[in-house]
XYZ file of N, CA and C in Angstrom:
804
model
N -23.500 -0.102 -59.233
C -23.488 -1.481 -58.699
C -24.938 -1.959 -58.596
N -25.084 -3.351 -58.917
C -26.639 -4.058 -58.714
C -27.152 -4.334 -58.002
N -28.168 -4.548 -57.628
C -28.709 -5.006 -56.448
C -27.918 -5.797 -55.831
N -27.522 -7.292 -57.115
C -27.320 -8.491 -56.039
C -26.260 -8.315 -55.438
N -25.277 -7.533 -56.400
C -23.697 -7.233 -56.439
C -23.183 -6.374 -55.032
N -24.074 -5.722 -54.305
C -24.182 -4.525 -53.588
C -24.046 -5.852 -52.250
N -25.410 -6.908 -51.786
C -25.125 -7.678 -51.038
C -24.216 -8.353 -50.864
N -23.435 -9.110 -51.874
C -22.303 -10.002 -52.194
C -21.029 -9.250 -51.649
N -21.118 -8.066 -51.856
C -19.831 -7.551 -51.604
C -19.842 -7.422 -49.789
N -21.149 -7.058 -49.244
C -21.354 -6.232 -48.193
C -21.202 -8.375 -47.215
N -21.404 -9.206 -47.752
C -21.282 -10.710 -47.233
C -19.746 -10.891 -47.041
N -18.834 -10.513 -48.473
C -17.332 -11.115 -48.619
C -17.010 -9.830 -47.674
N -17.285 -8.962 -47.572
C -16.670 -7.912 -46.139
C -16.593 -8.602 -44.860
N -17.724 -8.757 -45.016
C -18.007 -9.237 -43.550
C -17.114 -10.517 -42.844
N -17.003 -11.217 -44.360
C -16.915 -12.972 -43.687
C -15.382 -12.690 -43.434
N -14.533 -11.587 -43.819
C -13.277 -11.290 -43.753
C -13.064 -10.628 -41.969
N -14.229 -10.681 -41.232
C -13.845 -10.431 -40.121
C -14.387 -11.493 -38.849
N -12.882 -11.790 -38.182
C -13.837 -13.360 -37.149
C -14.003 -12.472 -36.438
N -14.526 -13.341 -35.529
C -15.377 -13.289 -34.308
C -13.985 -13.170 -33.275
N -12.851 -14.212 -33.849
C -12.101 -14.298 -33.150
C -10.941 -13.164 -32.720
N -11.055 -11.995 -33.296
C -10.583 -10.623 -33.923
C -10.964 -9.796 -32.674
N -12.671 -10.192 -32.109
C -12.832 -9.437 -31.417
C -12.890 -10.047 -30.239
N -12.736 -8.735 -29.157
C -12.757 -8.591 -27.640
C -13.327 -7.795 -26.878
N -13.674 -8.025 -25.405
C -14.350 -7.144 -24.794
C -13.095 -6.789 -23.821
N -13.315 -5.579 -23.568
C -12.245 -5.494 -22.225
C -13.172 -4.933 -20.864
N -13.422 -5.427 -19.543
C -13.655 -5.313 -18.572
C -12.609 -4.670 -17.707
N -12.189 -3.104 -17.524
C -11.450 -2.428 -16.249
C -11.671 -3.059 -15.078
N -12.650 -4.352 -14.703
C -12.294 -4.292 -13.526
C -11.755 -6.190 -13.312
N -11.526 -6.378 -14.586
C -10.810 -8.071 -14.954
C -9.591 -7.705 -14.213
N -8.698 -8.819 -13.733
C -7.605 -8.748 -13.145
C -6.533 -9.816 -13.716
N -5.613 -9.357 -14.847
C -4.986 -10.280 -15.489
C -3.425 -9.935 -15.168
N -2.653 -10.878 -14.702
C -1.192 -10.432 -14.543
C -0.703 -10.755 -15.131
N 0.726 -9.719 -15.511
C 2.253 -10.315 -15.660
C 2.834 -11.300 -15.021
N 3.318 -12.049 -15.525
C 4.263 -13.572 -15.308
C 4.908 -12.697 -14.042
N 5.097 -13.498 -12.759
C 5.658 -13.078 -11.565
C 5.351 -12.028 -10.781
N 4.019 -11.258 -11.040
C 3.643 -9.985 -10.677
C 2.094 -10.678 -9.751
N 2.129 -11.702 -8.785
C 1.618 -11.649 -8.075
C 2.026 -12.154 -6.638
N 1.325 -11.990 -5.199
C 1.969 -12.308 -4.346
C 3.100 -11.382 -4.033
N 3.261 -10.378 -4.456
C 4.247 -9.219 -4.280
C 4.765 -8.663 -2.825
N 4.107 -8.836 -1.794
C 4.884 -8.453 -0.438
C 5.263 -9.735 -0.108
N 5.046 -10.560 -0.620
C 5.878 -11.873 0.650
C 7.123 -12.095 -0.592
N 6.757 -12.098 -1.745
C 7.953 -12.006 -2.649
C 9.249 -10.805 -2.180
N 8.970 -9.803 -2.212
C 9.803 -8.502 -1.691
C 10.399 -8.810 -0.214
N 9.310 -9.542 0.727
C 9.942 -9.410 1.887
C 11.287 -10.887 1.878
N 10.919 -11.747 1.195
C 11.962 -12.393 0.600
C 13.163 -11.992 0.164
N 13.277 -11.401 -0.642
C 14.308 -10.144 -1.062
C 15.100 -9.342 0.048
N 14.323 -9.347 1.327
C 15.437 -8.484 2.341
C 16.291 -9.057 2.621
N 17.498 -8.544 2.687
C 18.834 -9.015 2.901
C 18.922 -9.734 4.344
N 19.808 -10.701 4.327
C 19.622 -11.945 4.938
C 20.410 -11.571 6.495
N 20.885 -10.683 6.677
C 21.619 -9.884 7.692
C 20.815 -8.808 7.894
N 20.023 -8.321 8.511
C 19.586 -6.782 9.139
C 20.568 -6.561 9.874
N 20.168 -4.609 9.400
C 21.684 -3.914 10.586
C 21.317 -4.405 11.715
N 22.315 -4.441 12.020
C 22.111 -4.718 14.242
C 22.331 -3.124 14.929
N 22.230 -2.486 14.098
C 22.115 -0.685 15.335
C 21.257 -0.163 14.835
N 21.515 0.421 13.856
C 20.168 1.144 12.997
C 19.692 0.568 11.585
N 17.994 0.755 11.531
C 17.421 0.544 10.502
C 16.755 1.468 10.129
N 17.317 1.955 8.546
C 16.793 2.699 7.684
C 15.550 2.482 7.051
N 14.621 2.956 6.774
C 13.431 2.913 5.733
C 12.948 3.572 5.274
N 11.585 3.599 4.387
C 11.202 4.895 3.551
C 9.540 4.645 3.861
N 8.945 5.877 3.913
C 7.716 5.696 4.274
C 6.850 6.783 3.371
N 6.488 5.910 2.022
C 5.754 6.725 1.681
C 4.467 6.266 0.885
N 3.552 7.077 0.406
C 1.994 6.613 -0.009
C 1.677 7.640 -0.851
N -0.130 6.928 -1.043
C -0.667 7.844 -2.029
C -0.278 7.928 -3.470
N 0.208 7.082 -4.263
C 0.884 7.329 -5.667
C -0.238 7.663 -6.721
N -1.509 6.947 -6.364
C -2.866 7.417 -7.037
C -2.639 7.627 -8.721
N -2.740 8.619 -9.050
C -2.558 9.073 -10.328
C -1.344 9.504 -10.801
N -0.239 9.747 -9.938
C 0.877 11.212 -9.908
C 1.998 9.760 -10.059
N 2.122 9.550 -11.404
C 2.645 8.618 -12.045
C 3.998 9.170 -12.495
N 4.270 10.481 -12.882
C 5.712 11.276 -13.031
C 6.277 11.124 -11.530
N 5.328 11.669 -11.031
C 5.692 12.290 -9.533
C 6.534 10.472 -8.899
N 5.785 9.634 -9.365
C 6.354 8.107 -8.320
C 7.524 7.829 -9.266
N 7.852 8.469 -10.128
C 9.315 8.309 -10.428
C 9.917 9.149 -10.314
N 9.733 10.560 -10.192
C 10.996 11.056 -9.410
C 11.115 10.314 -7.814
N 10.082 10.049 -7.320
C 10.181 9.723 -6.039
C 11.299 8.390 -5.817
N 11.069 7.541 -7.161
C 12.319 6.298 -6.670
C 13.758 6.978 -7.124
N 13.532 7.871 -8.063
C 14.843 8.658 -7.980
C 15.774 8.670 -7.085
N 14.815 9.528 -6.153
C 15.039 10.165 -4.882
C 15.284 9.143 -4.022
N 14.520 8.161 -3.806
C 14.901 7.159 -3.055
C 16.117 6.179 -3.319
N 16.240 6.223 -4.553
C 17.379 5.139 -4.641
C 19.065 6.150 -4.579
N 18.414 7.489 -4.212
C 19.648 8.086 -3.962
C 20.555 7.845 -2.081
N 19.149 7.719 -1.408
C 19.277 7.370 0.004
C 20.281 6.380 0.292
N 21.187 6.505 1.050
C 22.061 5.138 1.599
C 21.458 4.925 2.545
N 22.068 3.259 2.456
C 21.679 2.009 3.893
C 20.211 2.517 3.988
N 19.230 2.289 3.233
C 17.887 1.969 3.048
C 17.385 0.245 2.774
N 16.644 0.324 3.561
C 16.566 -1.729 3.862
C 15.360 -1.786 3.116
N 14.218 -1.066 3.127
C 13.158 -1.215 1.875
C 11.993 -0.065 2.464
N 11.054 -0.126 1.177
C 10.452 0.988 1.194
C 8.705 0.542 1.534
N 7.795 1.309 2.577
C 6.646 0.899 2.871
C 6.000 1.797 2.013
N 4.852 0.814 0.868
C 3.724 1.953 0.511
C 2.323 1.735 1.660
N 2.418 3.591 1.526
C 1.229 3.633 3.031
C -0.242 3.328 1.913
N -0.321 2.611 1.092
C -1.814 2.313 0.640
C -2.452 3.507 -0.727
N -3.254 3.625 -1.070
C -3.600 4.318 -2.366
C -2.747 4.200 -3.415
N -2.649 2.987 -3.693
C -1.478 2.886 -4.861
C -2.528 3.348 -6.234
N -3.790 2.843 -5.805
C -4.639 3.306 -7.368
C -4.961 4.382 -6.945
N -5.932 4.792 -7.958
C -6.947 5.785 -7.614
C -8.316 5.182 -7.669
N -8.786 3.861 -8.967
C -9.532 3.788 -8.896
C -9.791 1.809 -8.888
N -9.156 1.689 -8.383
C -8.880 0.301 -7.742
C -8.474 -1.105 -8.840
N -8.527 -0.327 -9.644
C -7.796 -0.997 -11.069
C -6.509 -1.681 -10.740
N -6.859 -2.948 -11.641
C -5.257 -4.074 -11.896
C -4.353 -2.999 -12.475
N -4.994 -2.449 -13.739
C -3.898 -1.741 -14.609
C -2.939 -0.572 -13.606
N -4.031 -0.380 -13.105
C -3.163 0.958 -11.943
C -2.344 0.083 -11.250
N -2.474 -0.962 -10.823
C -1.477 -1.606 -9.491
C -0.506 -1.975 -10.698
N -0.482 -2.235 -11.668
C 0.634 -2.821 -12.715
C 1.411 -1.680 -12.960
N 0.682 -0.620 -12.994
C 1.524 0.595 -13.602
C 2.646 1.179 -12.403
N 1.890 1.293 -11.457
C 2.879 1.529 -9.856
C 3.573 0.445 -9.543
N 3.407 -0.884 -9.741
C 4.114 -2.364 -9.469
C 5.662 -1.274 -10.644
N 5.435 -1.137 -11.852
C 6.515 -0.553 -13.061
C 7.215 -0.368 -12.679
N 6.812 0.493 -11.834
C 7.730 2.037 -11.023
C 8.456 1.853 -10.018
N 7.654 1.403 -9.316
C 8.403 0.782 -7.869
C 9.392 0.035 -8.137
N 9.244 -1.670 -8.921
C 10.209 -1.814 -9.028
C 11.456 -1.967 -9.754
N 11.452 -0.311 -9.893
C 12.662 0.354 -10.153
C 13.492 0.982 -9.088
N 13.441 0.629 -7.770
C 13.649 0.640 -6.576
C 15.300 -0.112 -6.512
N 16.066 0.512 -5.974
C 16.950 -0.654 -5.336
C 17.042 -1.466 -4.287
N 15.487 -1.291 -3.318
C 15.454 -2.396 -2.336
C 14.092 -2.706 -2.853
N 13.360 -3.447 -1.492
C 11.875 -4.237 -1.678
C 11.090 -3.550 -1.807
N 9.493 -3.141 -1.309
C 9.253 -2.846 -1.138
C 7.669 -3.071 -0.715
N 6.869 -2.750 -0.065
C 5.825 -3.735 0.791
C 4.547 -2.844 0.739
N 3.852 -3.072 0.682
C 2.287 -2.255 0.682
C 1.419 -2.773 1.674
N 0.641 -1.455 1.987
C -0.745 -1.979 2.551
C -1.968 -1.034 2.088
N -3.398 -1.923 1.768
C -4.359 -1.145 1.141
C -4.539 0.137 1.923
N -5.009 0.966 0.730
C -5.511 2.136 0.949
C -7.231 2.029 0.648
N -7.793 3.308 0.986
C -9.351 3.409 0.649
C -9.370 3.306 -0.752
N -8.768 4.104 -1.906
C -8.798 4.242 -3.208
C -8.795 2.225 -3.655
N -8.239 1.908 -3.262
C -7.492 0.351 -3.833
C -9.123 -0.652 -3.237
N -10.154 -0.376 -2.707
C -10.958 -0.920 -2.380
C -12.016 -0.999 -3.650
N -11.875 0.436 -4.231
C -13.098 0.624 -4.953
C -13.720 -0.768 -5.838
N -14.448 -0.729 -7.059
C -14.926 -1.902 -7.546
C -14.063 -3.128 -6.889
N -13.513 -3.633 -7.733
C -12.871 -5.141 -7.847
C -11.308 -4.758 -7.384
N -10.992 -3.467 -6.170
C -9.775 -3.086 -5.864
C -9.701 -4.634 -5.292
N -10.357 -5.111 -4.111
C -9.758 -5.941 -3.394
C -9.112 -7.460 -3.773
N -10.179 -7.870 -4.779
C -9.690 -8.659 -5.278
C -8.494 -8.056 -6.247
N -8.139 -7.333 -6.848
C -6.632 -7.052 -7.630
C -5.521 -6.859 -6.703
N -5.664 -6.448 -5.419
C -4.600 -6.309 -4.519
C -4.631 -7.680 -4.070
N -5.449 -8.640 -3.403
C -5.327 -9.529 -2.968
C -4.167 -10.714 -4.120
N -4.426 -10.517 -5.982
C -4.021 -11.579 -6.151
C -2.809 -10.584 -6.552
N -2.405 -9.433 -6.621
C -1.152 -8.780 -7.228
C -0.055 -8.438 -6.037
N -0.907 -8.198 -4.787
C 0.181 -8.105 -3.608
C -0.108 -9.310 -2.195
N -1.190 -9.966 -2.211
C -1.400 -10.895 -1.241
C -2.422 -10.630 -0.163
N -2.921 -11.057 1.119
C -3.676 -10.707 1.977
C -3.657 -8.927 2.789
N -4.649 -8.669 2.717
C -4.704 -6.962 2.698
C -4.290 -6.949 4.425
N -3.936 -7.984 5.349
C -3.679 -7.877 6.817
C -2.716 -8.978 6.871
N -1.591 -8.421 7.029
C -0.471 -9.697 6.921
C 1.073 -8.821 7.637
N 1.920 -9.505 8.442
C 2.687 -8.955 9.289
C 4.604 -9.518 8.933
N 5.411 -9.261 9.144
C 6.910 -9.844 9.081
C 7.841 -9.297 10.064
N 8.611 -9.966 10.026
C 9.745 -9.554 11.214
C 11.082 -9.528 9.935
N 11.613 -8.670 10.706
C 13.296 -7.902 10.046
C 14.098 -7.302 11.622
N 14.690 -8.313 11.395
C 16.150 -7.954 12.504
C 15.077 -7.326 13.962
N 15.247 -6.571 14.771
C 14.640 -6.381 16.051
C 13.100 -5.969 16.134
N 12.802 -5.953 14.930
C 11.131 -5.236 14.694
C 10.143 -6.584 13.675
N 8.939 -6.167 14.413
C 7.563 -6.722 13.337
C 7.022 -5.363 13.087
N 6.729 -5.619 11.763
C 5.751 -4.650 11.010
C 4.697 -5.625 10.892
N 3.206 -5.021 11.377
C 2.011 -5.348 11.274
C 1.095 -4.669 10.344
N 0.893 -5.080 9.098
C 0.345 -3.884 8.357
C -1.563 -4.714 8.528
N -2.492 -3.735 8.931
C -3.675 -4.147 8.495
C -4.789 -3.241 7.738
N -5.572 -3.245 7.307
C -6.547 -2.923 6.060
C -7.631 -1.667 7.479
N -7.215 -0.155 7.133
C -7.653 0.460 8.439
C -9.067 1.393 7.259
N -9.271 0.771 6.172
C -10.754 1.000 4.970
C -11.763 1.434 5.917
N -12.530 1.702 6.933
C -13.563 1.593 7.469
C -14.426 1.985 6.919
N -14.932 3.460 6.170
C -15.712 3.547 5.553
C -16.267 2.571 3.924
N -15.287 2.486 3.550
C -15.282 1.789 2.260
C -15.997 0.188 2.873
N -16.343 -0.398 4.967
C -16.983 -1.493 4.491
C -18.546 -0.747 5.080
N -18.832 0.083 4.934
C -19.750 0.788 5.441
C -19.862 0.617 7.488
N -18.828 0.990 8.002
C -18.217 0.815 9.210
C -19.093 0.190 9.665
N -19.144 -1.192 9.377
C -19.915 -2.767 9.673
C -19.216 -3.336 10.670
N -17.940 -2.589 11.555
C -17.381 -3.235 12.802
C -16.325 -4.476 12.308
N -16.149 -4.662 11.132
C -15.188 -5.542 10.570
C -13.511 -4.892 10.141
N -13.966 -3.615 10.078
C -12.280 -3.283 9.187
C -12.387 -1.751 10.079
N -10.889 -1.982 10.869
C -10.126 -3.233 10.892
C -10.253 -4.290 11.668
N -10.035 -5.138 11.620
C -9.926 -6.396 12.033
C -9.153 -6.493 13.506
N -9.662 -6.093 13.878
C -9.259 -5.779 15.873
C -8.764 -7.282 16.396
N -9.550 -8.332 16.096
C -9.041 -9.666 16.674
C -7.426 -10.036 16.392
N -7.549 -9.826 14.924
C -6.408 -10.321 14.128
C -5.621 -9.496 14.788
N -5.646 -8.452 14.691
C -4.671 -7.053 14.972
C -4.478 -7.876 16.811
N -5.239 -7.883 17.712
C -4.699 -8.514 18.474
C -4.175 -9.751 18.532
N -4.506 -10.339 18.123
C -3.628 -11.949 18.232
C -1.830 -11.563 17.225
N -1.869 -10.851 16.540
C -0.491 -10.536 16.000
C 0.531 -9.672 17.238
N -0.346 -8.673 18.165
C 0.477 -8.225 19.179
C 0.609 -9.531 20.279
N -0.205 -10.372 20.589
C 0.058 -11.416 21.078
C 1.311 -12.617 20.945
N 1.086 -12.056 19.484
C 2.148 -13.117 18.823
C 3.638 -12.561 18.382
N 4.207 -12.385 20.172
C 5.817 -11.870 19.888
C 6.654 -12.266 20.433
N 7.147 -13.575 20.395
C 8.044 -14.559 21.698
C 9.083 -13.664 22.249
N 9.854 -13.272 20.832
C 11.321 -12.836 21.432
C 11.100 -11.026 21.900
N 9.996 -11.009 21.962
C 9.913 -9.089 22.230
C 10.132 -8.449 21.301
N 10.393 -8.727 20.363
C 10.897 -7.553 19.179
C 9.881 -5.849 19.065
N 10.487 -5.107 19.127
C 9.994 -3.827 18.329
C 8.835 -4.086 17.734
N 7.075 -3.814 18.186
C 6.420 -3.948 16.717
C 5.702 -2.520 16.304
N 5.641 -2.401 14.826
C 5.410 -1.273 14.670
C 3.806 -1.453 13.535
N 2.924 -0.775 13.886
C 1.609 -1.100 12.921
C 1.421 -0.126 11.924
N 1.297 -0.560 10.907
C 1.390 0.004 9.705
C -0.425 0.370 8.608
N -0.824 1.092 8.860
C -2.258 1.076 8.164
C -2.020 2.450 7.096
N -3.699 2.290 6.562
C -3.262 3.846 5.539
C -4.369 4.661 6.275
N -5.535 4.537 6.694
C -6.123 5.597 7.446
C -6.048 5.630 9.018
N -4.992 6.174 9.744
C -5.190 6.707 10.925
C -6.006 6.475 11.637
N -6.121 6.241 13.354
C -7.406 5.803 13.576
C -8.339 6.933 13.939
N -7.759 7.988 14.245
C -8.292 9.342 14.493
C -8.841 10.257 13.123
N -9.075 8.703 12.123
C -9.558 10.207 11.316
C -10.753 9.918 11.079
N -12.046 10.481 10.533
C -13.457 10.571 9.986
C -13.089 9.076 9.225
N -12.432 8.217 8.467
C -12.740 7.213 7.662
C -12.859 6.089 8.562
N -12.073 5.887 10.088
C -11.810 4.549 10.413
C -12.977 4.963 11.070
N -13.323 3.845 11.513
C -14.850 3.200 12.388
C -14.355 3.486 13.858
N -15.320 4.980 14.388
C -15.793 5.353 15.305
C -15.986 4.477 16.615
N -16.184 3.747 16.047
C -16.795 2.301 17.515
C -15.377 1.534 17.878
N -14.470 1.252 16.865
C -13.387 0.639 16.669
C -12.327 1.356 17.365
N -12.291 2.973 17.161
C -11.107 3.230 17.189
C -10.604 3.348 18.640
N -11.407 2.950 19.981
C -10.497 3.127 21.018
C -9.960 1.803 21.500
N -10.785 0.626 20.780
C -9.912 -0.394 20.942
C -8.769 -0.500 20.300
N -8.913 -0.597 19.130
C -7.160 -0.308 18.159
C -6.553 0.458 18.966
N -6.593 2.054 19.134
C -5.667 2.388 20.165
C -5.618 1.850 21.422
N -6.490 1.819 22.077
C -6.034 1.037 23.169
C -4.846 0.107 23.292
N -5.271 -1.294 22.320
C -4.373 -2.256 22.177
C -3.055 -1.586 21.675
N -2.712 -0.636 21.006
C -1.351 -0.020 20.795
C -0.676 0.629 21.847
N -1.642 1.424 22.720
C -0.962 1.663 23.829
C -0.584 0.469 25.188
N -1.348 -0.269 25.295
C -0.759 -0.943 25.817
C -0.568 -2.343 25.793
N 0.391 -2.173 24.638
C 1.610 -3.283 24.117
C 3.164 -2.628 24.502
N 3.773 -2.822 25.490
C 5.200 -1.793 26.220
C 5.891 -2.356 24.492
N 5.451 -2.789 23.888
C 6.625 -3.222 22.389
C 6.052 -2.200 21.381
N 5.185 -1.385 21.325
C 4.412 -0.759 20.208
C 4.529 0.731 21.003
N 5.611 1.564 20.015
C 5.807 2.940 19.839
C 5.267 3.609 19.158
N 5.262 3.044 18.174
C 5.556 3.743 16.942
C 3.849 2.913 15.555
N 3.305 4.246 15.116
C 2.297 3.343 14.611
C 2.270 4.514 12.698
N 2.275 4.447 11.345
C 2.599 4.766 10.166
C 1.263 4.520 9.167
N 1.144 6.272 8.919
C 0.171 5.984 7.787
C -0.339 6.777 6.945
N -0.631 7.134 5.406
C -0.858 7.575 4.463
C -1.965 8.560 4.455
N -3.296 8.250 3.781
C -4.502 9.023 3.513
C -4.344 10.092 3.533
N -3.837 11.172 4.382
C -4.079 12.707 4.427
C -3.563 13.695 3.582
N -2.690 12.997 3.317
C -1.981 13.707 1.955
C -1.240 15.116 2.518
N -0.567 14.999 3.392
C -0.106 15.454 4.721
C 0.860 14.939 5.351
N 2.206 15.865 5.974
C 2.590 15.114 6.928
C 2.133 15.256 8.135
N 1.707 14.768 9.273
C 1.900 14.762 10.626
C 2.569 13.966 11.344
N 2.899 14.201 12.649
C 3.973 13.495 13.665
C 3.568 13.388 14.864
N 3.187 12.651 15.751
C 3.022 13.557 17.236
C 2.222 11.851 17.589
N 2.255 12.249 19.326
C 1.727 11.353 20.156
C -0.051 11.530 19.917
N -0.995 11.424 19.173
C -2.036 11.785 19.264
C -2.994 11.257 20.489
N -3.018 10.230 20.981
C -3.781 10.228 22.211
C -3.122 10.447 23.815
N -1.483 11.210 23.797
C -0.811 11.076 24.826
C -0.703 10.022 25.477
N -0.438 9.055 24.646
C -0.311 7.678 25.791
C 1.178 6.812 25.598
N 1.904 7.858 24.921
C 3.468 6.951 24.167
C 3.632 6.302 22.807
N 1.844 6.028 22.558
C 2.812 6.004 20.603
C 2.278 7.056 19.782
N 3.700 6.926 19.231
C 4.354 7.748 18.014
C 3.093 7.314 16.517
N 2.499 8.431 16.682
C 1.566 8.364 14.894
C 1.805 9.056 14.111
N 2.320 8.542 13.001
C 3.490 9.313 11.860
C 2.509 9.031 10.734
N 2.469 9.904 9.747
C 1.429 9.902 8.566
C 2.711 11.003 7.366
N 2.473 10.245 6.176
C 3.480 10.369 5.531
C 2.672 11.497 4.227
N 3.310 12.537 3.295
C 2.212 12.747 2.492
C 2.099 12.038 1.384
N 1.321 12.613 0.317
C 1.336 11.861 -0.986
C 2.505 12.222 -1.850
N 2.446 11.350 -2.960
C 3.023 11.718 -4.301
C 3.340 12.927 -4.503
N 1.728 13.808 -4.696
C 1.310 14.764 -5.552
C 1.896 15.966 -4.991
N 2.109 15.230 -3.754
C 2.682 16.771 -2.681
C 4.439 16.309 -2.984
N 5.069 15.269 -3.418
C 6.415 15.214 -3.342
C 7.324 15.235 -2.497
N 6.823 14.359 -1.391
C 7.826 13.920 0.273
C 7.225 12.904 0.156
N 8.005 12.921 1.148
C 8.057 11.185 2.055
C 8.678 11.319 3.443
N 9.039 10.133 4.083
C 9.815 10.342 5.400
C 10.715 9.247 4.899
N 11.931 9.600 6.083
C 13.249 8.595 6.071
C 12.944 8.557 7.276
N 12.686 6.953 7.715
C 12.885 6.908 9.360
C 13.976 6.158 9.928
N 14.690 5.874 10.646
C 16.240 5.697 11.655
C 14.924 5.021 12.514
N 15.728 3.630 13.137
C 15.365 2.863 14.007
C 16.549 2.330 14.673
N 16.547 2.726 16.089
C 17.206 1.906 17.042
C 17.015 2.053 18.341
N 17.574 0.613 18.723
C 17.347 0.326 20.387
C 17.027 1.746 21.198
N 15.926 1.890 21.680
C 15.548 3.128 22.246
C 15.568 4.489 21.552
N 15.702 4.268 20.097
C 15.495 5.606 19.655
C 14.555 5.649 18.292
N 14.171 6.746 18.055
C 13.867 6.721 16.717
C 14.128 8.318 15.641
N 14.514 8.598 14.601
C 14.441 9.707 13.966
C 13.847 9.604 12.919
N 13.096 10.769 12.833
C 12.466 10.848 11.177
C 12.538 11.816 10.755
N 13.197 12.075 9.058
C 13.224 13.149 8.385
C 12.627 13.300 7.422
N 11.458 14.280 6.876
C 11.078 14.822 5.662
C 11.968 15.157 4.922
N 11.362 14.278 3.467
C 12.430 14.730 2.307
C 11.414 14.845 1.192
N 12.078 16.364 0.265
C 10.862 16.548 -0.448
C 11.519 16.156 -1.488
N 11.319 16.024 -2.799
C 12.083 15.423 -4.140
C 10.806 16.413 -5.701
């Protein structure tokens, strides 16, 4: 081939490829599926328009992270459960705070036969977590009522804001226990515990505090440890239940009623 012949060819190659062909992809862009945003107030929509009036069933589980087999046997398992009203994720739905991860667990989940409701975890913070949870599931501190109970879920991240005295959000968290005309049951829902090394040290005897004394707040639910535990941790009457992960393969079934409560580990 000739000199000129060698360029000419290496030009008609080229001009055969647009510009428009190519793309960049950014992991931490946040692009959705048609109807795949706003996801807990959508789901809590979805609860059936009658709650039991004796007992309420639910599922309490977290951590799905990576263990992407594991969160489908888990709805397996769950959609085997009767009179289940919907399922709480205790937070770490990513691992690494990725849209694609919340799309891939959004898959799974709902393959669920009830709702099901989230609240952030530490993992779901990382880069551009907050903004992908904010536009794929809604405000990371947001609360609902179902038949005799409020669930208060708020964003319990502390380390992830460099425990700057903001998260969690103690005001909010109080003005929501404030805000209970008819008395209902409320139960607070976070993913790190306040007793553990992640939540903010300075914070945590007000949060408990305010849980203990609310006479409506028993009972308080949450993820991170990858662990179950159960127990009164500051002896003052509420119940701090921490559910494990995926990777470990449980969850809890909890029973709610007027003066009682049961919870059972179920491994799958």
């Amino acid at each position: 081939m000739n000199r000129i012949a060698l360029p000419l060819l290496l030009f008609f190659l080229l001009s055969l490829i647009s510009c428009d062909s190519l793309f960049l992809y950014n992991p931490n862009q946040v692009t959705l599926l048609n109807g795949q945003s706003n996801l807990n107030n959508k789901n809590i929509a979805l609860l059936p328009s009658n709650p039991p009036q004796d007992t309420l069933r639910f599922i309490l589980m977290g951590d799905t992270q990576r263990w992407y087999d594991e969160s489908e046997d888990f709805v397996k398992s769950a959609n085997s459960q009767k009179g289940i009203s919907f399922v709480l994720h205790a937070g770490d739905i990513s691992d690494f705070g990725l849209a694609q991860e919340l799309k891939w667990v959004d898959r799974i989940m709902s393959r669920l036969n009830v709702p099901y409701m989230t609240v952030i975890g530490n993992h779901d913070i990382i880069a551009n977590g907050p903004d992908a949870y904010r536009k794929m599931f809604g405000p990371l501190d947001y609360s609902f009522t179902y038949g005799n109970y409020k669930f208060i879920f708020i964003n319990t991240n502390s380390r992830e804001y460099a425990f700057d005295g903001t998260v969690p959000n103690v005001p909010w968290l109080r003005a929501q226990l404030a805000d209970n005309p008819e008395g209902k049951e409320m139960i607070v829902v976070g993913h790190v515990p306040p007793y553990d090394n992640d939540f903010d040290k300075k914070l945590e005897p007000e949060f408990a505090g305010l849980l203990r004394d609310n006479p409506n707040v028993n009972m308080s639910l949450y993820g991170h440890q990858h662990s179950f535990t159960d127990g009164e941790y500051y002896k003052d009457g509420v119940r701090y239940v921490v559910t494990t992960s995926m990777g470990a393969r449980g969850y809890l079934l909890i029973k709610l009623w007027k003066g009682g409560q049961d919870i059972n580990r179920i491994a799958f």
